[in-house]
mmCIF file of C-alpha atoms in Angstrom:
data_model
loop_
_atom_site.group_PDB
_atom_site.id
_atom_site.type_symbol
_atom_site.label_atom_id
_atom_site.label_comp_id
_atom_site.label_asym_id
_atom_site.label_seq_id
_atom_site.Cartn_x
_atom_site.Cartn_y
_atom_site.Cartn_z
ATOM 1 C CA SER A 181 102.786 31.537 -38.992
ATOM 2 C CA LYS A 182 102.712 27.796 -38.427
ATOM 3 C CA PRO A 183 99.254 27.079 -39.888
ATOM 4 C CA ALA A 184 100.185 28.782 -43.172
ATOM 5 C CA GLU A 185 103.378 26.670 -43.425
ATOM 6 C CA GLN A 186 101.432 23.499 -42.726
ATOM 7 C CA SER A 187 98.774 24.249 -45.329
ATOM 8 C CA SER A 188 101.328 24.971 -48.047
ATOM 9 C CA ALA A 189 103.163 21.728 -47.190
ATOM 10 C CA SER A 190 99.955 19.714 -47.338
ATOM 11 C CA GLN A 191 99.020 21.295 -50.687
ATOM 12 C CA ALA A 192 102.295 20.148 -52.171
ATOM 13 C CA LYS A 193 101.500 16.510 -51.318
ATOM 14 C CA LYS A 194 99.280 14.686 -53.814
ATOM 15 C CA LYS A 195 96.464 12.549 -52.574
ATOM 16 C CA VAL A 196 97.120 8.924 -53.198
ATOM 17 C CA ARG A 197 94.305 6.973 -54.681
ATOM 18 C CA ALA A 198 94.087 3.570 -56.360
ATOM 19 C CA TRP A 199 93.742 3.268 -60.071
ATOM 20 C CA THR A 200 90.213 2.443 -61.151
ATOM 21 C CA ILE A 201 89.513 -0.502 -63.460
ATOM 22 C CA GLU A 202 88.750 1.979 -66.253
ATOM 23 C CA GLU A 203 92.039 3.919 -65.723
ATOM 24 C CA HIS A 204 94.025 0.653 -65.791
ATOM 25 C CA ARG A 205 92.186 -0.440 -68.975
ATOM 26 C CA ARG A 206 93.121 2.847 -70.633
ATOM 27 C CA PHE A 207 96.728 2.467 -69.361
ATOM 28 C CA LEU A 208 96.912 -1.030 -70.933
ATOM 29 C CA ASP A 209 95.389 0.205 -74.207
ATOM 30 C CA ALA A 210 97.853 3.080 -74.383
ATOM 31 C CA LEU A 211 100.751 0.818 -73.484
ATOM 32 C CA ALA A 212 99.832 -1.593 -76.224
ATOM 33 C CA LYS A 213 99.646 1.224 -78.796
ATOM 34 C CA LEU A 214 102.853 2.906 -77.762
ATOM 35 C CA ARG A 215 105.054 -0.091 -77.027
ATOM 36 C CA THR A 216 108.249 -0.392 -78.984
ATOM 37 C CA ASP A 217 111.369 -2.587 -78.986
ATOM 38 C CA LYS A 218 113.135 0.215 -77.114
ATOM 39 C CA THR A 219 110.966 -0.436 -74.044
ATOM 40 C CA GLU A 220 112.810 -3.669 -73.292
ATOM 41 C CA ALA A 221 116.510 -3.869 -72.348
ATOM 42 C CA VAL A 222 118.920 -6.505 -71.237
ATOM 43 C CA LYS A 223 121.017 -5.606 -68.185
ATOM 44 C CA ALA A 224 124.661 -6.603 -67.854
ATOM 45 C CA ASN A 225 123.648 -9.564 -65.589
ATOM 46 C CA GLY A 226 121.534 -10.917 -68.415
ATOM 47 C CA ARG A 227 118.150 -10.045 -66.951
ATOM 48 C CA ARG A 228 115.560 -8.454 -69.214
ATOM 49 C CA THR A 229 113.946 -5.321 -67.916
ATOM 50 C CA LYS A 230 110.926 -3.485 -69.249
ATOM 51 C CA GLY A 231 110.256 0.206 -69.089
ATOM 52 C CA LEU A 232 108.277 2.872 -70.832
ATOM 53 C CA GLY A 233 111.014 4.591 -72.736
ATOM 54 C CA PRO A 234 111.596 8.336 -73.143
ATOM 55 C CA GLY A 235 108.463 10.437 -73.343
ATOM 56 C CA ILE A 236 106.040 7.482 -73.265
ATOM 57 C CA ALA A 237 104.717 8.199 -69.732
ATOM 58 C CA GLU A 238 103.583 11.659 -70.856
ATOM 59 C CA LEU A 239 101.709 10.199 -73.852
ATOM 60 C CA ILE A 240 100.084 7.487 -71.703
ATOM 61 C CA ALA A 241 99.093 10.129 -69.136
ATOM 62 C CA ALA A 242 97.342 12.096 -71.898
ATOM 63 C CA MET A 243 95.528 8.972 -73.071
ATOM 64 C CA VAL A 244 94.451 7.918 -69.573
ATOM 65 C CA GLY A 245 93.309 11.529 -68.911
ATOM 66 C CA THR A 246 93.154 11.383 -65.143
ATOM 67 C CA ARG A 247 96.832 10.748 -64.190
ATOM 68 C CA ASP A 248 100.076 12.590 -64.588
ATOM 69 C CA ALA A 249 103.300 11.203 -66.027
ATOM 70 C CA ALA A 250 104.820 10.482 -62.603
ATOM 71 C CA GLN A 251 101.755 8.424 -61.611
ATOM 72 C CA VAL A 252 101.963 6.558 -64.903
ATOM 73 C CA ARG A 253 105.645 5.725 -64.401
ATOM 74 C CA SER A 254 104.860 4.409 -60.905
ATOM 75 C CA HIS A 255 101.945 2.405 -62.127
ATOM 76 C CA ALA A 256 103.988 1.005 -65.010
ATOM 77 C CA GLN A 257 106.811 -0.058 -62.670
ATOM 78 C CA LYS A 258 104.326 -1.958 -60.462
ATOM 79 C CA HIS A 259 102.607 -3.392 -63.546
ATOM 80 C CA PHE A 260 105.893 -4.726 -64.937
ATOM 81 C CA THR A 261 106.973 -6.109 -61.543
ATOM 82 C CA ARG A 262 103.628 -7.973 -61.255
ATOM 83 C CA GLN A 263 104.099 -9.378 -64.734
ATOM 84 C CA ARG A 264 107.592 -10.694 -63.900
ATOM 85 C CA ARG A 265 106.310 -12.139 -60.589
ATOM 86 C CA ASP A 266 103.376 -13.822 -62.292
ATOM 87 C CA MET A 267 105.696 -15.350 -64.898
ATOM 88 C CA GLY A 268 108.046 -16.602 -62.175
ATOM 89 C CA LEU A 269 110.890 -14.386 -63.174
ATOM 90 C CA CYS A 270 111.437 -12.745 -59.789
#
């Protein structure tokens, strides 16, 4: 009974793999095409935040073709964090 439980648990986990240069390029292209004013907000403390906005991750995932919406959201979060860091805003 144990091996069957372990195999179903391991099947539920997704294999983590780095984004390729091509996937990242398609992500950036899609982001540029789909970006709107709604993707930037100002928090109560005055800090600007960037995000994808409702439904955008699904559209970008379709344009990238090899990633799902959850992976796109995670990649976008890291991308925006790196941008802020590189601009000295963190």
